[in-house]
GROMACS .gro file of C-alpha atoms in nm:
model
  171
    1MET     CA    1  -0.885  -1.193  -1.038
    2ALA     CA    2  -0.835  -1.538  -0.887
    3ALA     CA    3  -0.460  -1.477  -0.874
    4LEU     CA    4  -0.517  -1.148  -0.691
    5THR     CA    5  -0.747  -1.318  -0.439
    6ALA     CA    6  -0.492  -1.595  -0.385
    7LEU     CA    7  -0.215  -1.339  -0.337
    8CYS     CA    8  -0.424  -1.146  -0.081
    9GLY     CA    9  -0.499  -1.472   0.098
   10LEU     CA   10  -0.128  -1.558   0.115
   11LEU     CA   11  -0.048  -1.212   0.252
   12VAL     CA   12  -0.312  -1.249   0.524
   13LEU     CA   13  -0.187  -1.597   0.618
   14GLY     CA   14   0.175  -1.481   0.606
   15ALA     CA   15   0.101  -1.199   0.849
   16ALA     CA   16  -0.004  -1.459   1.108
   17CYS     CA   17   0.336  -1.630   1.093
   18GLY     CA   18   0.608  -1.538   1.335
   19LYS     CA   19   0.686  -1.533   1.702
   20LYS     CA   20   0.379  -1.555   1.926
   21VAL     CA   21   0.494  -1.479   2.280
   22MET     CA   22   0.416  -1.206   2.529
   23PRO     CA   23   0.643  -0.904   2.490
   24VAL     CA   24   0.933  -0.892   2.735
   25PRO     CA   25   1.027  -0.558   2.890
   26GLN     CA   26   1.366  -0.441   2.767
   27ASP     CA   27   1.460  -0.179   3.028
   28ASN     CA   28   1.759  -0.337   3.205
   29ARG     CA   29   1.774  -0.043   3.448
   30GLU     CA   30   1.480  -0.202   3.632
   31LEU     CA   31   1.647  -0.544   3.673
   32PHE     CA   32   1.857  -0.700   3.946
   33THR     CA   33   2.056  -1.023   3.947
   34TRP     CA   34   2.219  -1.247   4.205
   35ARG     CA   35   2.590  -1.171   4.239
   36SER     CA   36   2.632  -1.460   4.485
   37ALA     CA   37   2.424  -1.708   4.682
   38THR     CA   38   2.535  -1.937   4.964
   39ALA     CA   39   2.363  -2.163   5.214
   40THR     CA   40   2.462  -2.341   5.533
   41ALA     CA   41   2.292  -2.607   5.742
   42THR     CA   42   2.229  -2.539   6.110
   43ALA     CA   43   2.251  -2.786   6.397
   44ASN     CA   44   1.871  -2.796   6.424
   45GLY     CA   45   1.823  -2.893   6.057
   46CYS     CA   46   1.735  -2.552   5.916
   47ILE     CA   47   1.889  -2.389   5.610
   48VAL     CA   48   2.033  -2.037   5.624
   49ALA     CA   49   2.042  -1.893   5.272
   50ARG     CA   50   2.229  -1.573   5.194
   51GLY     CA   51   2.228  -1.387   4.866
   52GLU     CA   52   2.381  -1.069   4.733
   53ALA     CA   53   2.168  -0.893   4.475
   54GLN     CA   54   2.308  -0.631   4.238
   55GLY     CA   55   2.143  -0.390   4.002
   56ASN     CA   56   1.819  -0.209   4.085
   57VAL     CA   57   1.768  -0.373   4.426
   58ASP     CA   58   1.492  -0.123   4.509
   59ASN     CA   59   1.275  -0.338   4.282
   60LEU     CA   60   1.331  -0.649   4.498
   61ALA     CA   61   0.976  -0.726   4.616
   62SER     CA   62   1.044  -1.065   4.775
   63VAL     CA   63   1.287  -1.355   4.782
   64ILE     CA   64   1.180  -1.716   4.751
   65VAL     CA   65   1.400  -1.999   4.879
   66GLU     CA   66   1.332  -2.316   4.681
   67ILE     CA   67   1.467  -2.655   4.790
   68GLN     CA   68   1.464  -3.006   4.649
   69VAL     CA   69   1.518  -3.289   4.896
   70LEU     CA   70   1.804  -3.526   4.810
   71ASP     CA   71   1.820  -3.864   4.975
   72ALA     CA   72   2.153  -4.043   5.008
   73PRO     CA   73   2.224  -4.244   4.692
   74ALA     CA   74   2.249  -4.620   4.722
   75ASN     CA   75   2.591  -4.624   4.553
   76GLY     CA   76   2.739  -4.350   4.773
   77ALA     CA   77   2.825  -4.135   4.471
   78GLY     CA   78   2.721  -3.797   4.614
   79ASP     CA   79   2.443  -3.592   4.457
   80SER     CA   80   2.184  -3.849   4.346
   81CYS     CA   81   2.038  -3.607   4.097
   82ALA     CA   82   2.339  -3.434   3.941
   83GLY     CA   83   2.235  -3.321   3.595
   84CYS     CA   84   1.862  -3.357   3.668
   85PRO     CA   85   1.635  -3.059   3.611
   86PHE     CA   86   1.569  -2.871   3.935
   87GLN     CA   87   1.227  -2.950   4.080
   88ALA     CA   88   1.151  -2.764   4.400
   89THR     CA   89   0.971  -2.979   4.656
   90SER     CA   90   0.938  -2.693   4.904
   91ARG     CA   91   0.950  -2.316   4.883
   92GLN     CA   92   0.917  -2.029   5.122
   93GLU     CA   93   0.876  -1.661   5.040
   94PHE     CA   94   1.039  -1.385   5.242
   95ARG     CA   95   0.957  -1.015   5.213
   96PRO     CA   96   1.259  -0.797   5.290
   97GLU     CA   97   1.218  -0.456   5.447
   98LYS     CA   98   1.183  -0.172   5.200
   99GLN     CA   99   1.513   0.003   5.136
  100LEU     CA  100   1.528   0.374   5.203
  101THR     CA  101   1.804   0.470   4.961
  102PRO     CA  102   1.897   0.322   4.623
  103GLN     CA  103   2.208   0.107   4.640
  104ALA     CA  104   2.398  -0.100   4.386
  105THR     CA  105   2.389  -0.416   4.602
  106ALA     CA  106   2.190  -0.562   4.889
  107ILE     CA  107   2.253  -0.868   5.104
  108VAL     CA  108   1.951  -1.077   5.198
  109GLU     CA  109   1.966  -1.354   5.457
  110MET     CA  110   1.682  -1.586   5.554
  111THR     CA  111   1.630  -1.909   5.746
  112MET     CA  112   1.409  -2.189   5.622
  113CYS     CA  113   1.331  -2.501   5.825
  114PRO     CA  114   1.218  -2.774   5.582
  115ASP     CA  115   0.928  -2.998   5.681
  116ARG     CA  116   1.120  -3.301   5.561
  117LYS     CA  117   1.475  -3.334   5.690
  118ALA     CA  118   1.725  -3.485   5.448
  119PRO     CA  119   2.100  -3.544   5.427
  120ALA     CA  120   2.126  -3.297   5.138
  121TYR     CA  121   1.925  -3.046   4.940
  122ARG     CA  122   1.943  -2.880   4.601
  123TRP     CA  123   1.842  -2.517   4.635
  124ARG     CA  124   1.822  -2.177   4.470
  125LEU     CA  125   1.706  -1.823   4.538
  126VAL     CA  126   1.434  -1.655   4.333
  127GLY     CA  127   1.419  -1.275   4.338
  128VAL     CA  128   1.075  -1.135   4.255
  129ASN     CA  129   1.064  -0.793   4.090
  130VAL     CA  130   0.801  -0.536   4.196
  131LEU     CA  131   0.742  -0.484   3.825
  132THR     CA  132   0.544  -0.798   3.746
  133ARG     CA  133   0.624  -0.797   3.373
  134PHE     CA  134   0.992  -0.864   3.444
  135ALA     CA  135   1.121  -1.219   3.482
  136HIS     CA  136   1.231  -1.343   3.823
  137ALA     CA  137   1.603  -1.334   3.902
  138LEU     CA  138   1.721  -1.693   3.960
  139SER     CA  139   2.041  -1.791   4.137
  140LYS     CA  140   2.223  -2.100   4.014
  141VAL     CA  141   2.108  -2.434   4.158
  142GLN     CA  142   2.349  -2.559   4.424
  143THR     CA  143   2.377  -2.863   4.650
  144LEU     CA  144   2.388  -2.822   5.028
  145VAL     CA  145   2.500  -3.117   5.239
  146ALA     CA  146   2.307  -3.095   5.566
  147ASP     CA  147   2.428  -3.424   5.719
  148PRO     CA  148   2.796  -3.488   5.640
  149ASN     CA  149   2.774  -3.831   5.808
  150ALA     CA  150   2.516  -3.964   5.562
  151PRO     CA  151   2.654  -4.221   5.314
  152GLY     CA  152   2.765  -4.054   4.993
  153PHE     CA  153   2.756  -3.702   5.137
  154ASN     CA  154   3.094  -3.662   5.303
  155LEU     CA  155   3.148  -3.293   5.233
  156PRO     CA  156   3.215  -3.035   5.509
  157VAL     CA  157   2.919  -2.834   5.636
  158GLU     CA  158   2.941  -2.497   5.811
  159GLU     CA  159   2.717  -2.452   6.111
  160ALA     CA  160   2.551  -2.120   6.178
  161ALA     CA  161   2.315  -2.004   6.448
  162PRO     CA  162   1.957  -1.994   6.316
  163GLN     CA  163   1.801  -1.656   6.250
  164GLN     CA  164   1.427  -1.617   6.236
  165GLN     CA  165   1.390  -1.299   6.034
  166THR     CA  166   1.477  -1.164   5.695
  167GLU     CA  167   1.716  -0.874   5.688
  168ILE     CA  168   1.875  -0.658   5.423
  169VAL     CA  169   2.221  -0.524   5.489
  170LEU     CA  170   2.321  -0.226   5.283
  171PRO     CA  171   2.697  -0.203   5.229
   0.00000   0.00000   0.00000
């Protein structure tokens, strides 16, 4: 009898073992990803970010631009935080206009003017799905040189006229 009780106890304890995380939706038809993401610095210190989303872009609820300020390194070696984990110091959310017809891709462009100007920024785009159970679509983290004359940041920078609204262009 004691052996049977011990066996039942082990079965109950064994049932509690395993993966303990929230279930993740598996329907990939509801997802979108970033095909490409680029950013340019404007003459007035703003950042124009542009991303091309692919997949079910009708589920794109909003786009968040996240930036991390990079100060010029003392040794002039470029990105002072290459290899560091990305830690956004500023973020701004944009809500694109609702699309009328389903498309395979959508281009989103937004302008963000950081509170703190810096010679360079690390940045990424975050696509938020209307279905809240799905994970956000993250672009890769990139470095944007805003001031090519700053020590250690001597890369070319494209200049673009600032735009003050979010737009979606359907190809």
